[in-house]
Every structure is written in C-alpha cells, then in structure tokens.
Tab-separated table of C-alpha atoms in Angstrom:
chain	number	residue	atom	x	y	z
A	217	TYR	CA	0.075	-230.539	-170.077
A	218	ASP	CA	1.207	-227.995	-172.514
A	219	VAL	CA	0.976	-229.177	-176.493
A	220	SER	CA	3.888	-226.804	-177.240
A	221	ARG	CA	6.254	-227.973	-174.437
A	222	ASP	CA	5.115	-231.682	-173.683
A	223	LEU	CA	4.320	-233.057	-177.156
A	224	ALA	CA	6.113	-233.599	-180.336
A	225	PRO	CA	4.075	-232.644	-183.565
A	226	VAL	CA	4.117	-235.812	-186.347
A	227	ILE	CA	1.189	-235.150	-188.720
A	228	LEU	CA	-2.049	-233.196	-189.012
A	229	SER	CA	-4.180	-236.290	-190.340
A	230	ASN	CA	-7.794	-235.039	-190.549
A	231	HIS	CA	-10.156	-232.400	-190.074
A	232	GLY	CA	-14.017	-231.813	-190.382
A	233	PRO	CA	-16.609	-229.202	-190.137
A	234	MET	CA	-19.495	-228.419	-187.866
A	235	VAL	CA	-22.775	-228.056	-189.388
A	236	LEU	CA	-25.433	-225.530	-188.701
A	237	VAL	CA	-28.802	-227.421	-188.412
A	238	VAL	CA	-32.494	-226.822	-187.525
A	239	LYS	CA	-35.395	-228.759	-187.168
A	240	LYS	CA	-37.331	-230.056	-190.141
A	241	ASN	CA	-40.279	-227.921	-189.578
A	242	SER	CA	-38.510	-224.743	-188.819
A	243	PRO	CA	-39.732	-221.643	-190.078
A	244	PHE	CA	-36.303	-220.800	-191.250
A	245	ASN	CA	-35.444	-222.117	-194.941
A	246	SER	CA	-31.896	-220.800	-195.021
A	247	LEU	CA	-29.014	-219.055	-193.151
A	248	THR	CA	-30.163	-215.509	-194.350
A	249	ASP	CA	-33.723	-216.339	-192.927
A	250	LEU	CA	-32.314	-217.510	-189.563
A	251	ILE	CA	-29.910	-214.526	-189.305
A	252	GLN	CA	-32.532	-212.052	-190.092
A	253	TYR	CA	-34.956	-213.298	-187.589
A	254	ALA	CA	-32.086	-213.335	-184.846
A	255	LYS	CA	-31.091	-209.792	-185.700
A	256	ALA	CA	-34.614	-208.730	-185.241
A	257	ASN	CA	-35.213	-210.515	-182.113
A	258	PRO	CA	-32.042	-210.774	-179.986
A	259	ASP	CA	-31.594	-214.023	-177.623
A	260	LYS	CA	-35.355	-215.226	-178.883
A	261	LEU	CA	-33.604	-218.344	-180.367
A	262	SER	CA	-31.678	-220.711	-178.463
A	263	TYR	CA	-28.888	-222.931	-179.478
A	264	GLY	CA	-27.668	-226.281	-178.232
A	265	SER	CA	-23.841	-226.791	-177.383
A	266	LEU	CA	-22.002	-229.478	-175.990
A	267	GLY	CA	-20.609	-227.006	-173.103
A	268	PRO	CA	-18.245	-224.816	-172.317
A	269	GLY	CA	-15.026	-224.602	-174.244
A	270	THR	CA	-16.010	-227.263	-176.610
A	271	ILE	CA	-15.889	-226.942	-180.422
A	272	SER	CA	-19.767	-226.996	-180.436
A	273	GLN	CA	-19.903	-223.942	-178.132
A	274	MET	CA	-17.003	-221.990	-179.540
A	275	SER	CA	-18.053	-222.395	-183.101
A	276	THR	CA	-21.325	-221.096	-182.243
A	277	GLU	CA	-20.177	-218.415	-180.303
A	278	ALA	CA	-17.661	-217.349	-183.519
A	279	PHE	CA	-20.589	-217.499	-185.548
A	280	LYS	CA	-22.812	-215.272	-183.526
A	281	MET	CA	-19.913	-212.881	-183.133
A	282	ALA	CA	-19.083	-212.757	-186.849
A	283	SER	CA	-22.802	-212.457	-188.023
A	284	GLY	CA	-23.802	-210.128	-185.609
A	285	ILE	CA	-26.373	-211.998	-183.918
A	286	GLN	CA	-27.363	-213.051	-180.140
A	287	MET	CA	-28.823	-216.652	-179.223
A	288	THR	CA	-29.222	-218.292	-175.870
A	289	GLU	CA	-26.950	-221.291	-175.172
A	290	VAL	CA	-28.625	-224.420	-173.766
A	291	SER	CA	-25.663	-226.766	-172.600
A	292	TYR	CA	-25.944	-230.524	-172.947
A	293	LYS	CA	-23.723	-233.250	-172.040
A	294	GLY	CA	-23.565	-234.858	-175.362
A	295	SER	CA	-24.610	-234.446	-179.168
A	296	GLY	CA	-27.405	-237.092	-179.015
A	297	GLN	CA	-29.540	-235.417	-176.343
A	298	ALA	CA	-28.946	-232.054	-178.019
A	299	LEU	CA	-30.159	-233.196	-181.295
A	300	THR	CA	-33.241	-235.006	-179.863
A	301	ASP	CA	-34.084	-231.542	-177.978
A	302	LEU	CA	-33.406	-229.943	-181.495
A	303	VAL	CA	-35.604	-232.396	-183.464
A	304	GLY	CA	-38.227	-231.899	-180.474
A	305	GLY	CA	-38.329	-227.891	-180.743
A	306	HIS	CA	-36.611	-227.392	-177.380
A	307	VAL	CA	-33.698	-225.556	-179.138
A	308	ASP	CA	-33.861	-224.001	-182.361
A	309	VAL	CA	-30.238	-224.095	-183.860
A	310	MET	CA	-27.048	-226.387	-183.392
A	311	LEU	CA	-23.761	-226.743	-184.892
A	312	ASP	CA	-22.924	-230.545	-184.889
A	313	GLY	CA	-20.354	-232.617	-186.293
A	314	ALA	CA	-20.769	-233.713	-189.812
A	315	ALA	CA	-21.347	-237.423	-189.011
A	316	SER	CA	-24.186	-237.100	-186.815
A	317	ALA	CA	-25.826	-234.082	-188.759
A	318	VAL	CA	-25.708	-236.326	-191.867
A	319	ALA	CA	-27.336	-239.007	-190.126
A	320	GLN	CA	-30.262	-236.712	-189.081
A	321	VAL	CA	-30.428	-235.025	-192.655
A	322	ALA	CA	-30.774	-238.327	-194.310
A	323	ALA	CA	-33.462	-239.145	-191.767
A	324	GLY	CA	-35.383	-235.993	-192.692
A	325	THR	CA	-35.246	-234.745	-189.112
A	326	VAL	CA	-33.219	-231.563	-189.686
A	327	LYS	CA	-32.092	-229.109	-192.305
A	328	ALA	CA	-28.778	-228.042	-192.908
A	329	PHE	CA	-27.795	-224.599	-193.979
A	330	ALA	CA	-24.202	-224.473	-193.782
A	331	VAL	CA	-20.754	-226.096	-192.796
A	332	THR	CA	-18.250	-223.972	-191.108
A	333	THR	CA	-15.118	-224.829	-193.275
A	334	HIS	CA	-13.933	-222.977	-196.054
A	335	LYS	CA	-14.749	-225.901	-198.572
A	336	ARG	CA	-17.968	-227.988	-198.450
A	337	SER	CA	-18.068	-231.373	-196.901
A	338	ALA	CA	-17.835	-234.465	-199.100
A	339	LEU	CA	-20.841	-235.703	-196.939
A	340	LEU	CA	-22.885	-232.744	-197.709
A	341	PRO	CA	-21.955	-231.669	-201.100
A	342	ASP	CA	-25.093	-229.447	-201.561
A	343	VAL	CA	-24.813	-227.646	-198.300
A	344	PRO	CA	-22.806	-224.407	-198.641
A	345	THR	CA	-20.001	-223.132	-196.643
A	346	MET	CA	-20.692	-220.083	-194.414
A	347	HIS	CA	-18.060	-218.340	-196.650
A	348	GLU	CA	-20.204	-218.761	-199.735
A	349	THR	CA	-23.338	-217.378	-198.440
A	350	GLN	CA	-21.422	-214.119	-198.593
A	351	LEU	CA	-23.466	-212.740	-195.880
A	352	PRO	CA	-21.992	-209.805	-193.841
A	353	GLY	CA	-19.293	-211.132	-191.324
A	354	LEU	CA	-19.243	-214.448	-192.637
A	355	ARG	CA	-16.665	-214.021	-195.511
A	356	GLY	CA	-13.740	-216.111	-194.747
A	357	PHE	CA	-15.468	-217.998	-191.970
A	358	ASP	CA	-13.381	-221.259	-191.343
A	359	PHE	CA	-13.672	-223.026	-188.010
A	360	PHE	CA	-13.223	-226.917	-187.614
A	361	GLY	CA	-12.163	-229.789	-185.408
A	362	TRP	CA	-9.184	-231.518	-186.393
A	363	VAL	CA	-6.949	-234.827	-185.475
A	364	GLY	CA	-3.449	-235.093	-185.142
A	365	VAL	CA	-0.512	-237.508	-184.299
A	366	PHE	CA	1.771	-236.623	-181.729
A	367	ALA	CA	4.970	-238.160	-180.054
A	368	PRO	CA	6.460	-237.433	-176.678
A	369	ALA	CA	8.383	-234.201	-176.493
A	370	GLY	CA	12.174	-234.904	-177.125
A	371	THR	CA	11.613	-237.527	-179.987
A	372	SER	CA	14.280	-237.303	-182.560
A	373	ALA	CA	13.576	-235.316	-185.857
A	374	GLU	CA	14.522	-238.386	-187.654
A	375	VAL	CA	11.808	-240.547	-185.727
A	376	LEU	CA	9.420	-237.756	-186.325
A	377	SER	CA	10.113	-237.765	-190.006
A	378	ARG	CA	9.874	-241.392	-190.402
A	379	LEU	CA	6.554	-241.622	-188.525
A	380	ASN	CA	5.287	-238.576	-190.825
A	381	LYS	CA	5.998	-240.622	-193.931
A	382	GLU	CA	4.624	-243.787	-192.981
A	383	ILE	CA	1.291	-242.315	-191.697
A	384	ALA	CA	0.947	-240.041	-194.678
A	385	VAL	CA	1.297	-243.350	-196.699
A	386	ALA	CA	-1.587	-244.936	-194.597
A	387	LEU	CA	-3.682	-241.966	-195.200
A	388	ARG	CA	-3.677	-242.296	-198.848
A	389	ASN	CA	-5.214	-245.813	-198.262
A	390	PRO	CA	-8.686	-245.895	-199.922
A	391	GLN	CA	-10.039	-247.865	-196.710
A	392	VAL	CA	-8.606	-245.363	-194.393
A	393	ILE	CA	-10.169	-242.428	-196.376
A	394	GLN	CA	-13.473	-244.120	-196.466
A	395	ARG	CA	-13.252	-244.655	-192.660
A	396	VAL	CA	-12.190	-241.084	-192.075
A	397	GLN	CA	-15.211	-239.835	-194.387
A	398	ALA	CA	-17.504	-241.814	-192.744
A	399	ALA	CA	-16.919	-240.183	-189.408
A	400	GLY	CA	-17.459	-236.766	-190.880
A	401	GLN	CA	-14.008	-235.853	-191.476
A	402	GLU	CA	-11.409	-235.561	-194.604
A	403	ILE	CA	-8.023	-236.210	-194.688
A	404	TYR	CA	-5.854	-233.230	-194.614
A	405	ASP	CA	-3.484	-232.094	-196.812
A	406	ALA	CA	0.128	-233.519	-196.751
A	407	ASN	CA	2.302	-231.791	-193.987
A	408	THR	CA	5.428	-232.065	-192.169
A	409	PRO	CA	6.243	-232.131	-188.552
A	410	ASP	CA	6.991	-228.346	-188.672
A	411	GLN	CA	4.191	-227.557	-190.636
A	412	PHE	CA	1.863	-229.251	-188.285
A	413	ARG	CA	3.743	-227.360	-185.391
A	414	GLU	CA	2.935	-223.853	-187.039
A	415	PHE	CA	-0.617	-224.941	-188.062
A	416	ILE	CA	-1.035	-225.458	-184.172
A	417	LYS	CA	0.495	-222.088	-183.191
A	418	GLY	CA	-2.005	-220.588	-185.579
A	419	ASP	CA	-5.109	-222.610	-184.592
A	420	ALA	CA	-4.297	-221.621	-180.925
A	421	ALA	CA	-4.040	-218.044	-181.595
A	422	ARG	CA	-7.290	-218.010	-183.384
A	423	TRP	CA	-9.207	-219.728	-180.743
A	424	THR	CA	-7.509	-217.392	-178.116
A	425	SER	CA	-8.832	-214.544	-179.951
A	426	VAL	CA	-12.291	-215.856	-179.983
A	427	ALA	CA	-12.100	-216.559	-176.278
A	428	ARG	CA	-10.680	-213.043	-175.545
A	429	LYS	CA	-13.297	-211.246	-177.557
A	430	LEU	CA	-15.887	-213.216	-175.777
A	431	ASN	CA	-14.578	-212.525	-172.384
A	432	ILE	CA	-13.837	-216.370	-171.669
A	433	GLU	CA	-11.047	-216.776	-168.920
A	434	LEU	CA	-8.104	-218.532	-170.176
A	435	LYS	CA	-6.194	-220.549	-167.768
A	436	ASP	CA	-2.723	-221.892	-168.194
C-alpha cells in the first residue's frame, strides 16, 4: 500500500528513541570512547540489528554515516536474541528500543551511552542525546520510531477532525501517558491531520535520503 494514497492521516500519537547500548563490561565508557576506537579500527566492532529496513538497522547506519565510522552488521530476528548476544559479548553495540534497553540498564547488564532523539527520554533521564555530545557529525542527530492513527483514504475532513480531537483528549489521560511511557515512548505534541500529513512527507524524505546514501534499493 501507499501511505499517501491509501490512508488518511488522523493524528501522530507517540514516538520514542533508540538507545545505544554496550555490554556492562565493555572497555568503552562513553560514546566518545566507542567512536574513537571505531575510527581507528574500521569494521572491528559489530552491531546487532533487527534486519534490513528496520529502524534498528537504519538508525545504526545513520549513526555510522554521521559519525564517520564502520561497524559490521549482525542481523537478528528479534530484539531479545540480539540483546542476549550483546550481553554475552557476541556483538559489541546495539541501538535498541527504549523499553527493552531500560530493562537491561536496570538489570545492570548493559551501559547506555546515548539516545537518538533531540531530547532525552523520560525513561533514561541521565542518558544524553547524541546531539548533546556535540561530537562531529552528531549535532542535530534525531531519528526515532513513531506511532500514528490513520483512517481509510477518502474519509471526510469532518470525520478526520472529530477523530483527531477525541484521540487528542485520550492522549492527555494520565493512564494513557503512563502506558505509553512504559512502552518506551512519549506522547507527541498536539497535531492536526494536515500537520501529521506533512510530518509523514518529511519523515519519508529523510529516510529515503539515508537509504540512497547507503545505496539501499528503494522499491515502490
């Protein structure tokens, strides 16, 4: 399906960062340490991803490209196995969703160096953003996953507006906020269907740019 053709945007509801983690006893103690080593040792480090085209892989590749480093990808079918291998030392680095990363940080099995969004995660308030590190190439770094509500294409503007307003009210409910945050996400700022549509265009253009720079084939 084509999002712009087959679906009608209602509201962008929530979004969340990826978190760069390494195993607890990793020799690296900061993002600076990791990048310096990776630059001096191209492809010596490996990273776990959730497969081609996933936000895990694409965010890591965007990070590699921005910071000017090379790491070898090891693809997994799920976050659980990838984290297990990270903790076990079979891979060196992983960009994981905030919820599972927080659980591993709390358990003391991994160290978190940075989040990929422009502001810190409420779940990991002590972990800086990549932008905050001010490292070369990472200023302005802002990649994240998001969740939105859509209706079928052709839904009237009146219905879309009504849905938008009602869902916006629900998103201000403290219980909803708590559930969203527990999943490693945060409620997105209030937005209209038109604003959501523009966001989708910009997000698609950004990921398309990353894919082209990485020579990833785009299929219609």
